[in-house]
Short mmCIF file of C-alpha atoms in Angstrom, two decimals:
data_model
loop_
_atom_site.label_atom_id
_atom_site.label_comp_id
_atom_site.label_asym_id
_atom_site.label_seq_id
_atom_site.Cartn_x
_atom_site.Cartn_y
_atom_site.Cartn_z
CA UNK A 1 143.85 56.56 38.71
CA UNK A 2 146.13 55.77 41.65
CA UNK A 3 146.18 58.09 44.67
CA UNK A 4 148.23 57.53 47.84
CA UNK A 5 147.94 60.13 50.60
CA UNK A 6 147.66 60.67 54.34
CA UNK A 7 144.15 62.14 53.86
CA UNK A 8 141.85 62.89 50.91
CA UNK A 9 138.92 65.26 50.60
CA UNK A 10 136.72 65.70 47.53
CA UNK A 11 134.09 68.47 47.64
CA UNK A 12 131.84 70.62 45.47
CA UNK A 13 131.12 68.26 42.57
CA UNK A 14 134.69 66.90 42.29
CA UNK A 15 135.03 63.74 40.18
CA UNK A 16 137.37 60.81 39.71
CA UNK A 17 136.53 58.98 36.46
CA UNK A 18 137.66 55.80 34.74
CA UNK A 19 135.68 54.52 31.80
CA UNK A 20 135.64 53.13 28.32
CA UNK A 21 133.78 54.67 25.40
CA UNK A 22 135.12 52.35 22.66
CA UNK A 23 136.30 48.77 22.60
CA UNK A 24 138.46 47.73 25.53
CA UNK A 25 138.36 47.71 29.28
CA UNK A 26 138.12 50.79 31.48
CA UNK A 27 140.94 51.70 33.85
CA UNK A 28 140.83 51.17 37.60
CA UNK A 29 140.68 53.63 40.49
CA UNK A 30 142.91 52.87 43.50
CA UNK A 31 142.84 55.07 46.60
CA UNK A 32 145.23 54.28 49.49
CA UNK A 33 144.55 56.78 52.27
CA UNK A 34 146.37 56.38 55.61
CA UNK A 35 143.86 58.35 57.69
CA UNK A 36 140.53 59.85 56.60
CA UNK A 37 138.92 59.97 53.14
CA UNK A 38 135.95 62.32 52.90
CA UNK A 39 133.71 62.84 49.85
CA UNK A 40 131.02 65.54 50.01
CA UNK A 41 128.83 66.18 46.95
CA UNK A 42 131.51 64.42 44.86
CA UNK A 43 131.70 61.36 42.64
CA UNK A 44 133.81 58.38 41.70
CA UNK A 45 132.69 56.84 38.40
CA UNK A 46 133.66 53.68 36.57
CA UNK A 47 131.63 53.25 33.40
CA UNK A 48 131.13 51.46 30.12
CA UNK A 49 129.57 54.13 27.88
CA UNK A 50 126.63 53.64 25.53
CA UNK A 51 127.95 51.93 22.38
CA UNK A 52 131.12 50.75 24.16
CA UNK A 53 132.20 47.14 24.60
CA UNK A 54 134.49 46.14 27.47
CA UNK A 55 134.57 45.67 31.19
CA UNK A 56 134.22 48.52 33.66
CA UNK A 57 137.16 49.34 35.89
CA UNK A 58 137.33 48.46 39.56
CA UNK A 59 137.14 51.00 42.37
CA UNK A 60 139.37 49.95 45.28
CA UNK A 61 139.51 52.16 48.39
CA UNK A 62 141.60 51.40 51.46
CA UNK A 63 141.48 54.02 54.23
CA UNK A 64 141.52 54.58 57.96
CA UNK A 65 137.96 55.94 57.77
CA UNK A 66 135.65 56.84 54.90
CA UNK A 67 132.76 59.33 54.78
CA UNK A 68 130.28 59.80 51.90
CA UNK A 69 128.00 62.79 52.57
CA UNK A 70 125.72 65.33 50.89
CA UNK A 71 125.11 63.29 47.74
CA UNK A 72 128.59 61.77 47.37
CA UNK A 73 128.47 58.62 45.22
CA UNK A 74 130.68 55.77 44.08
CA UNK A 75 129.16 54.39 40.86
CA UNK A 76 130.22 51.49 38.63
CA UNK A 77 127.85 51.17 35.69
CA UNK A 78 127.02 50.03 32.21
CA UNK A 79 125.42 53.13 30.72
CA UNK A 80 121.93 53.28 29.16
CA UNK A 81 121.23 53.13 25.45
CA UNK A 82 120.92 56.55 23.80
CA UNK A 83 118.80 57.20 20.72
CA UNK A 84 119.99 54.55 18.23
CA UNK A 85 123.12 53.62 20.22
CA UNK A 86 122.94 50.41 22.29
CA UNK A 87 123.81 50.55 25.98
CA UNK A 88 127.22 49.55 27.31
CA UNK A 89 128.24 45.90 26.78
CA UNK A 90 130.50 44.07 29.23
CA UNK A 91 130.73 43.55 32.95
CA UNK A 92 130.47 46.32 35.49
CA UNK A 93 133.42 47.19 37.70
CA UNK A 94 133.69 45.92 41.27
CA UNK A 95 133.67 48.32 44.23
CA UNK A 96 135.86 47.21 47.14
CA UNK A 97 136.02 49.23 50.37
CA UNK A 98 138.47 48.27 53.12
CA UNK A 99 138.26 50.66 56.09
CA UNK A 100 140.18 50.20 59.32
CA UNK A 101 137.69 52.21 61.41
CA UNK A 102 134.29 53.73 60.42
CA UNK A 103 132.62 53.80 57.01
CA UNK A 104 129.75 56.32 57.11
CA UNK A 105 127.23 57.05 54.33
CA UNK A 106 124.50 59.65 54.65
CA UNK A 107 122.66 62.51 53.02
CA UNK A 108 120.45 61.63 50.03
CA UNK A 109 121.48 60.30 47.60
CA UNK A 110 124.88 59.34 49.01
CA UNK A 111 126.03 55.79 48.49
CA UNK A 112 127.61 53.04 46.46
CA UNK A 113 125.80 51.96 43.31
CA UNK A 114 126.59 49.29 40.72
CA UNK A 115 124.12 49.44 37.82
CA UNK A 116 123.33 47.72 34.54
CA UNK A 117 121.17 50.45 32.98
CA UNK A 118 118.31 50.15 30.49
CA UNK A 119 119.53 48.86 27.12
CA UNK A 120 122.89 47.73 28.57
CA UNK A 121 124.04 44.13 28.66
CA UNK A 122 126.34 42.39 31.17
CA UNK A 123 126.77 41.51 34.82
CA UNK A 124 126.63 44.28 37.38
CA UNK A 125 129.70 44.83 39.54
CA UNK A 126 129.98 43.33 43.00
CA UNK A 127 130.23 45.48 46.13
CA UNK A 128 132.51 44.32 48.94
CA UNK A 129 132.76 46.29 52.19
CA UNK A 130 134.99 45.55 55.16
CA UNK A 131 135.08 47.97 58.12
CA UNK A 132 135.13 48.10 61.90
CA UNK A 133 131.66 49.68 61.71
CA UNK A 134 129.26 50.72 58.93
CA UNK A 135 126.78 53.57 59.46
CA UNK A 136 124.08 54.21 56.85
CA UNK A 137 121.93 57.18 57.82
CA UNK A 138 119.71 59.87 56.27
CA UNK A 139 118.97 57.93 53.10
CA UNK A 140 122.41 56.43 52.58
CA UNK A 141 122.42 53.60 50.03
CA UNK A 142 124.38 50.54 49.04
CA UNK A 143 122.75 49.15 45.93
CA UNK A 144 123.39 46.80 43.02
CA UNK A 145 120.67 46.95 40.35
CA UNK A 146 119.99 45.84 36.82
CA UNK A 147 117.48 47.44 34.48
CA UNK A 148 119.09 45.94 31.35
CA UNK A 149 120.09 42.40 30.44
CA UNK A 150 122.21 40.65 33.06
CA UNK A 151 122.47 39.94 36.75
CA UNK A 152 122.90 42.49 39.49
CA UNK A 153 126.17 42.26 41.40
CA UNK A 154 126.43 40.75 44.85
CA UNK A 155 126.85 42.78 48.04
CA UNK A 156 129.11 41.56 50.85
CA UNK A 157 129.45 43.47 54.13
CA UNK A 158 131.83 42.40 56.90
CA UNK A 159 132.21 44.42 60.09
CA UNK A 160 134.07 43.83 63.34
CA UNK A 161 131.51 45.67 65.47
CA UNK A 162 128.24 46.85 63.94
CA UNK A 163 126.09 47.80 60.98
CA UNK A 164 123.68 50.68 61.61
CA UNK A 165 120.81 51.55 59.22
CA UNK A 166 118.65 54.55 59.99
CA UNK A 167 116.72 57.39 58.36
CA UNK A 168 115.32 55.46 55.35
CA UNK A 169 118.71 54.00 54.42
CA UNK A 170 118.92 50.74 52.52
CA UNK A 171 121.08 47.91 51.25
CA UNK A 172 119.57 46.28 48.15
CA UNK A 173 120.27 44.12 45.12
CA UNK A 174 117.46 44.17 42.55
CA UNK A 175 116.52 43.15 39.03
CA UNK A 176 113.89 45.31 37.30
#
């Protein structure tokens, strides 16, 4: 998925998906937005499905500003096992955000998540954020977790001015 535009708005349960459900790597999602990108109650998914073997695709967003609100999520995951089917096998996709101005995340459960789910096997994707400022508010999350076999991805945040966390927001990398 490759989108180039002056602005981009996803609302009302809109989705951009790249995944693999067989053997082979998932595709990538590239968004190049000159001005503002806004996601409200919408999703960007990169996944390795249960029973699949391959690496998850990368999510790469470059924008003037980026807003994730009202439950908007960017997720790169190895999916959980289902019934007799093993979880996804491979490495999770990387999420890279490069924002010239403000990156704002808020409104539970908005955020960026890289996950190795239960029954899955592989390394979780890394999260890399570069922005002038980062605002996490009202339960906004940046999280890399593993519940299966493998390491959680790393989280790197670089800002020119500030990082603000408020309203029960969190940045975490955990192994369960």
